[in-house]
């Protein structure tokens, strides 16, 4: 429909036809049935792991957990289904399945590194979330200290009281905590004072622009310096090329991740170099 409006020229409003509405409804129904089928066939939820590299020596001892879904012989990335899953209210169920499959992979490969798990904001309001994940960790012999839950800084702004309760429970169970996209909001530095943070992932836009933009470079340097004083480890995101990698090495980040390091894959191992 947006395409039709564009092709009809500027200052035109595209009014959906009956056929347009039927087409959208059909696509929505197909996606709904597809995701419901995935819940019944949990092996179709595929955990992917993106290596996080130690900037100093190039070793990999940490990974970020991502989710894919098997569909007709290929893998659909999260971006193609996560909005629908959230609208259906099943995103937390998919998260549980993906976490369990990841824990199984950790056990089967004797993985001894850290695993970063990106939380959906909906997980914050589920009272049983931490208890269920703690149970899965026990079932698969995973030490909670090897699991790092991360939430974007944008989400911390929305309900700091709820997040405070969640993080305290999380830490009581032995899990670690990270703030993702650190530096994206206006309350950046307040949150590392407010919460017991173990890691911060620096906003990728600053990292990507640091080699050529003095302001971004100064901001990244400031974050790294403050984190070091507070004994918080830093992870630079969006390492897309050699120039960006050299920049974060010079600025003193502890770890980094991105396509220059390695793309996400089903492989899970530690000890080697990226």
Short mmCIF file of C-alpha atoms in Angstrom, two decimals:
data_model
loop_
_atom_site.label_atom_id
_atom_site.label_comp_id
_atom_site.label_asym_id
_atom_site.label_seq_id
_atom_site.Cartn_x
_atom_site.Cartn_y
_atom_site.Cartn_z
CA UNK A 1 0.00 0.00 0.00
CA UNK A 2 2.85 2.39 0.78
CA UNK A 3 4.36 1.51 -2.58
CA UNK A 4 1.08 2.32 -4.35
CA UNK A 5 0.90 5.73 -2.70
CA UNK A 6 4.46 6.51 -3.77
CA UNK A 7 3.88 5.49 -7.36
CA UNK A 8 0.79 7.70 -7.57
CA UNK A 9 2.89 10.79 -6.85
CA UNK A 10 3.54 13.26 -4.05
CA UNK A 11 0.85 14.57 -1.71
CA UNK A 12 -1.31 11.53 -2.41
CA UNK A 13 -2.86 9.36 0.26
CA UNK A 14 -3.10 5.69 -0.54
CA UNK A 15 -6.52 4.29 0.45
CA UNK A 16 -6.43 0.51 0.92
CA UNK A 17 -8.72 -1.47 -1.32
CA UNK A 18 -10.64 -4.54 -0.22
CA UNK A 19 -7.96 -6.65 -1.90
CA UNK A 20 -5.25 -4.85 0.10
CA UNK A 21 -7.04 -5.56 3.37
CA UNK A 22 -7.59 -9.21 2.49
CA UNK A 23 -3.92 -9.54 1.54
CA UNK A 24 -2.75 -8.07 4.86
CA UNK A 25 -5.17 -10.25 6.84
CA UNK A 26 -3.99 -13.35 4.99
CA UNK A 27 -0.31 -12.53 5.65
CA UNK A 28 -1.05 -11.92 9.33
CA UNK A 29 -2.93 -15.20 9.65
CA UNK A 30 -0.09 -17.08 7.95
CA UNK A 31 2.51 -15.58 10.30
CA UNK A 32 0.32 -16.34 13.31
CA UNK A 33 -0.11 -19.99 12.32
CA UNK A 34 3.60 -20.22 11.54
CA UNK A 35 4.63 -19.00 15.00
CA UNK A 36 2.07 -21.18 16.77
CA UNK A 37 3.51 -24.16 14.90
CA UNK A 38 7.00 -23.16 16.08
CA UNK A 39 5.81 -23.32 19.70
CA UNK A 40 4.69 -26.90 19.09
CA UNK A 41 7.94 -27.81 17.31
CA UNK A 42 10.55 -26.23 19.54
CA UNK A 43 13.49 -27.68 17.64
CA UNK A 44 12.74 -25.08 14.96
CA UNK A 45 13.96 -22.35 17.34
CA UNK A 46 17.68 -22.15 16.57
CA UNK A 47 20.13 -20.45 18.94
CA UNK A 48 22.85 -18.43 17.22
CA UNK A 49 25.97 -17.18 18.95
CA UNK A 50 28.00 -14.08 18.12
CA UNK A 51 31.56 -14.10 19.52
CA UNK A 52 32.70 -11.28 21.80
CA UNK A 53 36.46 -10.82 21.49
CA UNK A 54 38.99 -9.75 24.09
CA UNK A 55 40.52 -6.59 22.62
CA UNK A 56 43.92 -7.18 24.22
CA UNK A 57 44.74 -10.70 23.06
CA UNK A 58 42.07 -11.52 20.47
CA UNK A 59 40.68 -14.52 22.34
CA UNK A 60 36.98 -15.35 22.50
CA UNK A 61 35.53 -16.33 25.87
CA UNK A 62 32.05 -14.81 25.54
CA UNK A 63 29.14 -14.95 23.10
CA UNK A 64 25.85 -13.14 22.65
CA UNK A 65 22.78 -15.33 22.18
CA UNK A 66 20.57 -14.57 19.17
CA UNK A 67 17.50 -16.34 17.84
CA UNK A 68 16.57 -17.75 14.47
CA UNK A 69 13.66 -19.90 13.30
CA UNK A 70 13.97 -22.71 10.77
CA UNK A 71 11.60 -22.28 7.83
CA UNK A 72 11.62 -24.43 4.71
CA UNK A 73 15.31 -25.21 4.91
CA UNK A 74 16.50 -21.69 5.70
CA UNK A 75 16.78 -19.61 8.88
CA UNK A 76 14.62 -16.57 9.54
CA UNK A 77 16.39 -13.90 11.64
CA UNK A 78 14.60 -12.40 14.64
CA UNK A 79 13.83 -9.18 12.79
CA UNK A 80 11.36 -11.04 10.58
CA UNK A 81 9.16 -12.39 13.37
CA UNK A 82 9.82 -10.63 16.68
CA UNK A 83 7.20 -7.88 16.25
CA UNK A 84 4.51 -10.40 15.45
CA UNK A 85 5.58 -12.59 18.39
CA UNK A 86 5.34 -9.60 20.73
CA UNK A 87 1.89 -8.69 19.39
CA UNK A 88 0.76 -12.28 19.92
CA UNK A 89 2.13 -12.28 23.47
CA UNK A 90 4.40 -15.28 22.84
CA UNK A 91 7.82 -13.61 22.74
CA UNK A 92 8.64 -14.78 26.28
CA UNK A 93 7.78 -18.37 25.32
CA UNK A 94 10.15 -18.15 22.38
CA UNK A 95 12.80 -16.67 24.68
CA UNK A 96 12.47 -19.61 27.07
CA UNK A 97 12.80 -22.10 24.21
CA UNK A 98 15.84 -20.32 22.80
CA UNK A 99 17.49 -20.09 26.22
CA UNK A 100 16.91 -23.79 26.90
CA UNK A 101 18.31 -24.75 23.50
CA UNK A 102 21.33 -22.53 24.17
CA UNK A 103 21.88 -24.08 27.61
CA UNK A 104 21.72 -27.51 26.01
CA UNK A 105 24.39 -26.43 23.51
CA UNK A 106 26.55 -25.11 26.37
CA UNK A 107 26.30 -28.46 28.13
CA UNK A 108 26.86 -30.58 25.02
CA UNK A 109 29.96 -28.60 23.95
CA UNK A 110 31.32 -28.19 27.50
CA UNK A 111 31.30 -24.45 26.85
CA UNK A 112 32.99 -22.62 29.74
CA UNK A 113 32.59 -19.01 28.59
CA UNK A 114 29.99 -16.35 29.34
CA UNK A 115 26.69 -16.13 27.49
CA UNK A 116 24.96 -12.76 27.02
CA UNK A 117 21.18 -12.93 26.74
CA UNK A 118 19.24 -9.92 25.46
CA UNK A 119 16.04 -9.51 27.43
CA UNK A 120 12.68 -8.53 26.00
CA UNK A 121 11.13 -5.71 28.07
CA UNK A 122 8.16 -8.01 28.67
CA UNK A 123 10.44 -10.30 30.68
CA UNK A 124 10.74 -7.59 33.33
CA UNK A 125 7.08 -7.92 34.25
CA UNK A 126 7.07 -11.73 34.42
CA UNK A 127 7.52 -12.65 38.06
CA UNK A 128 8.49 -16.22 37.15
CA UNK A 129 11.12 -15.32 34.54
CA UNK A 130 14.23 -15.46 36.73
CA UNK A 131 12.96 -18.52 38.58
CA UNK A 132 12.37 -20.39 35.32
CA UNK A 133 15.76 -19.49 33.87
CA UNK A 134 17.43 -20.42 37.17
CA UNK A 135 15.68 -23.79 36.94
CA UNK A 136 16.91 -24.30 33.38
CA UNK A 137 20.45 -23.41 34.42
CA UNK A 138 20.29 -26.03 37.17
CA UNK A 139 18.84 -28.64 34.83
CA UNK A 140 21.70 -28.23 32.34
CA UNK A 141 24.45 -27.71 34.90
CA UNK A 142 25.08 -24.06 33.99
CA UNK A 143 26.63 -21.83 36.66
CA UNK A 144 24.47 -18.65 36.85
CA UNK A 145 27.66 -16.57 37.00
CA UNK A 146 28.29 -17.53 33.37
CA UNK A 147 25.02 -15.92 32.26
CA UNK A 148 24.82 -12.17 31.61
CA UNK A 149 21.39 -10.66 31.08
CA UNK A 150 21.40 -7.45 29.08
CA UNK A 151 18.72 -4.83 28.52
CA UNK A 152 18.92 -1.74 26.36
CA UNK A 153 19.40 1.59 28.05
CA UNK A 154 16.26 2.83 26.30
CA UNK A 155 14.22 0.27 28.24
CA UNK A 156 15.79 1.16 31.60
CA UNK A 157 14.31 4.65 31.27
CA UNK A 158 10.73 3.41 31.02
CA UNK A 159 10.35 1.84 34.46
CA UNK A 160 13.44 2.19 36.67
CA UNK A 161 11.62 0.96 39.80
CA UNK A 162 10.59 -2.29 38.11
CA UNK A 163 14.07 -2.73 36.66
CA UNK A 164 15.64 -2.16 40.07
CA UNK A 165 13.56 -4.99 41.56
CA UNK A 166 14.33 -7.24 38.61
CA UNK A 167 18.09 -6.65 38.73
CA UNK A 168 18.27 -7.24 42.48
CA UNK A 169 16.51 -10.60 42.09
CA UNK A 170 18.74 -11.44 39.15
CA UNK A 171 21.90 -10.69 41.13
CA UNK A 172 20.63 -12.64 44.15
CA UNK A 173 20.41 -15.73 41.95
CA UNK A 174 24.02 -15.24 40.83
CA UNK A 175 23.43 -13.92 37.30
CA UNK A 176 25.35 -10.98 35.87
CA UNK A 177 23.86 -7.81 34.39
CA UNK A 178 24.73 -5.62 31.40
CA UNK A 179 23.30 -2.45 29.88
CA UNK A 180 23.14 -2.53 26.09
CA UNK A 181 23.33 0.53 23.78
CA UNK A 182 24.99 2.45 26.61
CA UNK A 183 25.18 6.17 25.84
CA UNK A 184 22.06 6.29 23.68
CA UNK A 185 19.91 8.07 26.28
CA UNK A 186 20.08 11.17 28.43
CA UNK A 187 20.38 9.31 31.73
CA UNK A 188 23.39 7.25 30.75
CA UNK A 189 25.64 7.82 33.72
CA UNK A 190 22.81 7.75 36.27
CA UNK A 191 22.11 4.09 35.58
CA UNK A 192 25.58 2.77 36.29
CA UNK A 193 25.28 4.49 39.67
CA UNK A 194 21.79 3.14 40.29
CA UNK A 195 22.25 -0.50 39.25
CA UNK A 196 24.92 -3.15 40.01
CA UNK A 197 26.23 -3.33 36.44
CA UNK A 198 28.89 -5.85 35.40
CA UNK A 199 29.21 -4.89 31.71
CA UNK A 200 28.21 -2.01 29.48
CA UNK A 201 27.87 -2.33 25.72
CA UNK A 202 28.70 1.03 24.22
CA UNK A 203 26.20 2.40 21.70
CA UNK A 204 27.28 1.19 18.27
CA UNK A 205 26.78 4.55 16.57
CA UNK A 206 29.50 6.13 18.72
CA UNK A 207 31.85 3.22 18.06
CA UNK A 208 31.28 3.28 14.30
CA UNK A 209 31.87 7.04 14.08
CA UNK A 210 34.78 7.24 16.54
CA UNK A 211 37.59 6.93 13.95
CA UNK A 212 36.43 10.06 12.08
CA UNK A 213 34.38 12.06 14.58
CA UNK A 214 36.19 13.75 17.47
CA UNK A 215 33.01 14.16 19.54
CA UNK A 216 32.07 10.49 19.32
CA UNK A 217 35.66 9.51 20.03
CA UNK A 218 35.77 11.71 23.14
CA UNK A 219 32.46 10.29 24.34
CA UNK A 220 33.67 6.70 23.95
CA UNK A 221 36.90 7.53 25.75
CA UNK A 222 34.89 9.08 28.60
CA UNK A 223 32.67 6.00 28.96
CA UNK A 224 35.63 3.62 28.99
CA UNK A 225 37.50 5.71 31.56
CA UNK A 226 34.50 5.95 33.89
CA UNK A 227 33.71 2.25 33.56
CA UNK A 228 37.30 1.34 34.37
CA UNK A 229 37.17 3.45 37.56
CA UNK A 230 33.93 1.71 38.55
CA UNK A 231 35.33 -1.75 37.68
CA UNK A 232 32.76 -2.26 34.95
CA UNK A 233 33.89 -4.05 31.79
CA UNK A 234 33.21 -2.38 28.44
CA UNK A 235 32.14 -3.98 25.17
CA UNK A 236 32.34 -2.02 21.91
CA UNK A 237 29.60 -2.97 19.45
CA UNK A 238 29.35 -2.68 15.66
CA UNK A 239 32.99 -3.44 14.84
CA UNK A 240 32.48 -3.48 11.08
CA UNK A 241 35.99 -2.93 9.73
CA UNK A 242 39.67 -2.79 10.64
CA UNK A 243 39.65 0.98 11.18
CA UNK A 244 36.94 0.73 13.84
CA UNK A 245 38.73 -2.18 15.51
CA UNK A 246 41.98 -0.21 15.71
CA UNK A 247 40.06 2.73 17.16
CA UNK A 248 38.56 0.76 20.07
CA UNK A 249 41.94 -0.85 20.72
CA UNK A 250 43.49 2.61 21.05
CA UNK A 251 40.64 3.85 23.24
CA UNK A 252 41.04 0.91 25.62
CA UNK A 253 37.76 -1.02 25.40
CA UNK A 254 37.90 -4.42 27.12
CA UNK A 255 35.92 -6.43 24.56
CA UNK A 256 34.33 -5.96 21.15
CA UNK A 257 31.87 -7.61 18.79
CA UNK A 258 30.64 -7.12 15.27
CA UNK A 259 30.88 -8.52 11.75
CA UNK A 260 34.58 -7.64 11.51
CA UNK A 261 35.14 -9.99 14.46
CA UNK A 262 32.79 -12.77 13.40
CA UNK A 263 29.21 -13.17 12.19
CA UNK A 264 26.69 -15.05 14.36
CA UNK A 265 26.70 -18.81 13.85
CA UNK A 266 25.53 -22.02 15.51
CA UNK A 267 29.09 -22.71 16.64
CA UNK A 268 29.84 -22.29 20.34
CA UNK A 269 33.41 -22.60 21.56
CA UNK A 270 36.02 -20.69 23.55
CA UNK A 271 39.78 -20.43 23.66
CA UNK A 272 40.48 -19.61 20.04
CA UNK A 273 40.96 -16.25 18.43
CA UNK A 274 38.39 -14.47 16.30
#
